XYZ file of N, CA and C in Angstrom:
183
model
N 250.903 261.136 115.560
C 249.814 259.964 116.182
C 250.818 258.969 117.147
N 250.783 258.985 118.501
C 251.324 258.245 119.394
C 250.834 257.161 119.434
N 251.741 255.318 119.795
C 251.908 254.492 119.063
C 251.091 253.690 120.433
N 249.871 253.242 120.711
C 249.292 252.196 121.574
C 250.101 251.158 122.129
N 249.627 250.670 122.970
C 250.002 249.428 123.240
C 250.311 248.164 121.898
N 248.951 247.783 121.812
C 248.760 247.263 120.654
C 249.669 247.639 119.093
N 249.556 249.215 119.553
C 250.783 249.201 117.371
C 251.984 248.705 117.861
N 252.513 249.271 119.172
C 253.827 249.292 119.292
C 254.184 247.791 118.975
N 253.421 246.943 119.902
C 253.661 245.686 119.734
C 254.344 245.059 118.519
N 252.706 245.491 117.598
C 252.898 244.805 116.374
C 254.090 245.788 115.340
N 254.445 246.520 115.485
C 255.076 247.513 115.137
C 256.696 247.755 115.427
N 256.758 246.471 116.619
C 257.948 246.101 117.736
C 258.719 247.602 118.422
N 258.151 248.961 118.565
C 258.568 249.953 119.750
C 258.086 250.040 120.482
N 258.507 251.054 121.471
C 257.832 251.189 122.845
C 256.915 252.450 122.693
N 255.871 252.087 123.454
C 254.333 252.781 123.772
C 254.811 253.865 123.834
N 253.738 254.866 123.427
C 254.054 256.691 123.132
C 255.434 256.620 121.834
N 255.869 255.876 121.214
C 256.424 256.507 120.131
C 256.049 257.425 119.356
N 256.190 258.110 118.549
C 255.708 258.602 117.237
C 255.272 257.936 115.939
N 253.917 258.037 115.449
C 254.210 257.398 114.412
C 253.899 258.218 113.342
N 253.878 257.798 111.836
C 253.072 258.763 110.704
C 251.986 257.804 110.441
N 251.236 258.630 110.383
C 249.473 257.607 109.451
C 249.211 258.592 108.334
N 248.487 257.666 107.188
C 248.195 257.793 106.031
C 247.097 256.962 106.120
N 245.833 257.892 105.798
C 244.426 257.400 105.876
C 244.466 257.380 103.945
N 244.022 256.463 103.145
C 243.815 256.599 102.079
C 242.259 256.346 101.392
N 241.848 256.171 100.236
C 240.316 255.591 99.827
C 240.356 255.557 98.331
N 240.533 254.499 98.335
C 240.337 254.478 97.213
C 239.426 253.961 96.556
N 238.851 254.706 94.865
C 237.572 254.758 94.050
C 237.233 254.415 92.907
N 236.426 253.382 92.369
C 236.066 253.369 90.865
C 235.690 254.611 90.317
N 236.227 254.158 89.020
C 235.512 255.473 87.882
C 234.373 255.931 88.705
N 233.301 255.239 88.552
C 232.137 255.493 89.149
C 232.166 256.546 90.468
N 232.906 256.520 91.112
C 232.909 257.718 92.161
C 232.842 256.673 93.122
N 232.381 255.295 93.490
C 232.091 254.173 94.789
C 233.491 254.198 95.357
N 233.262 254.106 96.565
C 234.509 253.990 97.523
C 234.777 252.752 97.391
N 236.020 251.929 96.782
C 235.953 250.159 97.263
C 236.874 249.730 98.048
N 237.475 250.715 98.911
C 239.023 250.973 99.718
C 239.154 251.855 100.975
N 239.366 251.585 102.010
C 239.861 252.214 102.976
C 240.644 251.568 103.851
N 241.697 252.515 103.484
C 242.715 252.045 104.714
C 243.178 253.269 105.864
N 243.996 252.756 106.923
C 244.536 253.723 107.224
C 245.605 252.645 108.281
N 246.956 253.538 107.691
C 248.141 253.304 107.739
C 249.388 253.847 108.433
N 249.544 252.756 109.737
C 250.595 253.157 110.632
C 252.442 252.899 109.790
N 253.080 254.002 110.574
C 254.149 253.455 109.950
C 255.181 254.144 111.042
N 256.114 253.135 111.250
C 257.382 253.839 112.030
C 258.419 254.758 111.082
N 258.411 255.909 112.041
C 259.175 257.070 111.225
C 261.001 256.608 110.595
N 261.328 255.568 111.860
C 263.082 255.838 111.852
C 262.769 254.625 110.627
N 261.690 253.836 109.705
C 262.280 252.813 108.821
C 260.712 253.287 108.168
N 260.739 254.100 107.777
C 259.962 255.041 106.257
C 260.430 255.823 105.753
N 260.211 255.882 103.992
C 260.048 257.178 103.552
C 259.467 257.023 102.550
N 258.391 258.622 102.652
C 256.882 258.118 101.744
C 257.762 259.745 101.357
N 256.895 258.992 99.885
C 257.287 259.746 98.251
C 255.501 260.294 98.212
N 255.437 261.542 97.957
C 254.063 261.482 97.424
C 254.224 262.206 95.866
N 253.411 261.861 95.194
C 253.075 262.950 93.597
C 252.037 262.726 93.751
N 251.650 263.954 93.017
C 250.092 264.602 92.702
C 250.119 265.037 91.537
N 249.345 264.356 90.631
C 248.923 265.003 89.254
C 250.873 265.277 88.306
N 249.937 265.066 86.972
C 251.476 264.927 86.311
C 251.811 263.770 86.392
N 252.919 263.327 86.055
C 253.735 261.979 85.583
C 254.402 261.875 86.518
N 254.698 260.654 86.566
C 255.614 260.382 88.008
C 256.754 260.457 87.609
N 257.887 260.044 88.294
C 259.569 260.450 87.724
C 259.900 259.259 87.576
N 261.410 258.877 87.337
C 261.647 258.367 86.840
C 261.964 256.790 87.461
N 261.532 255.294 87.141
C 261.275 254.445 87.818
C 262.311 254.331 89.391
N 262.773 254.007 90.272
C 264.095 254.113 90.910
C 264.512 255.488 91.767
N 263.331 255.659 91.524
C 263.451 257.546 92.209
C 263.163 257.209 93.705
C-alpha cells in the first residue's frame, strides 16, 4: 500500500511511501463480528510478529 496525503500527514512520512497494512476482524464465540480494523504501519518503525495456533512464545519475545 502506498501512503496518500492524509495517511502521510498522520504518519509523518512523504506521500507515496510504502506502508504495511493489516486488516483484522474480531469475533464473539457465537460467530458475530464485533470489531473490524484496517491498520496502517510505517515499515521503518514497526516490527510485526504473528502467531497462528499453538502456544505463544515466552513473554518479551
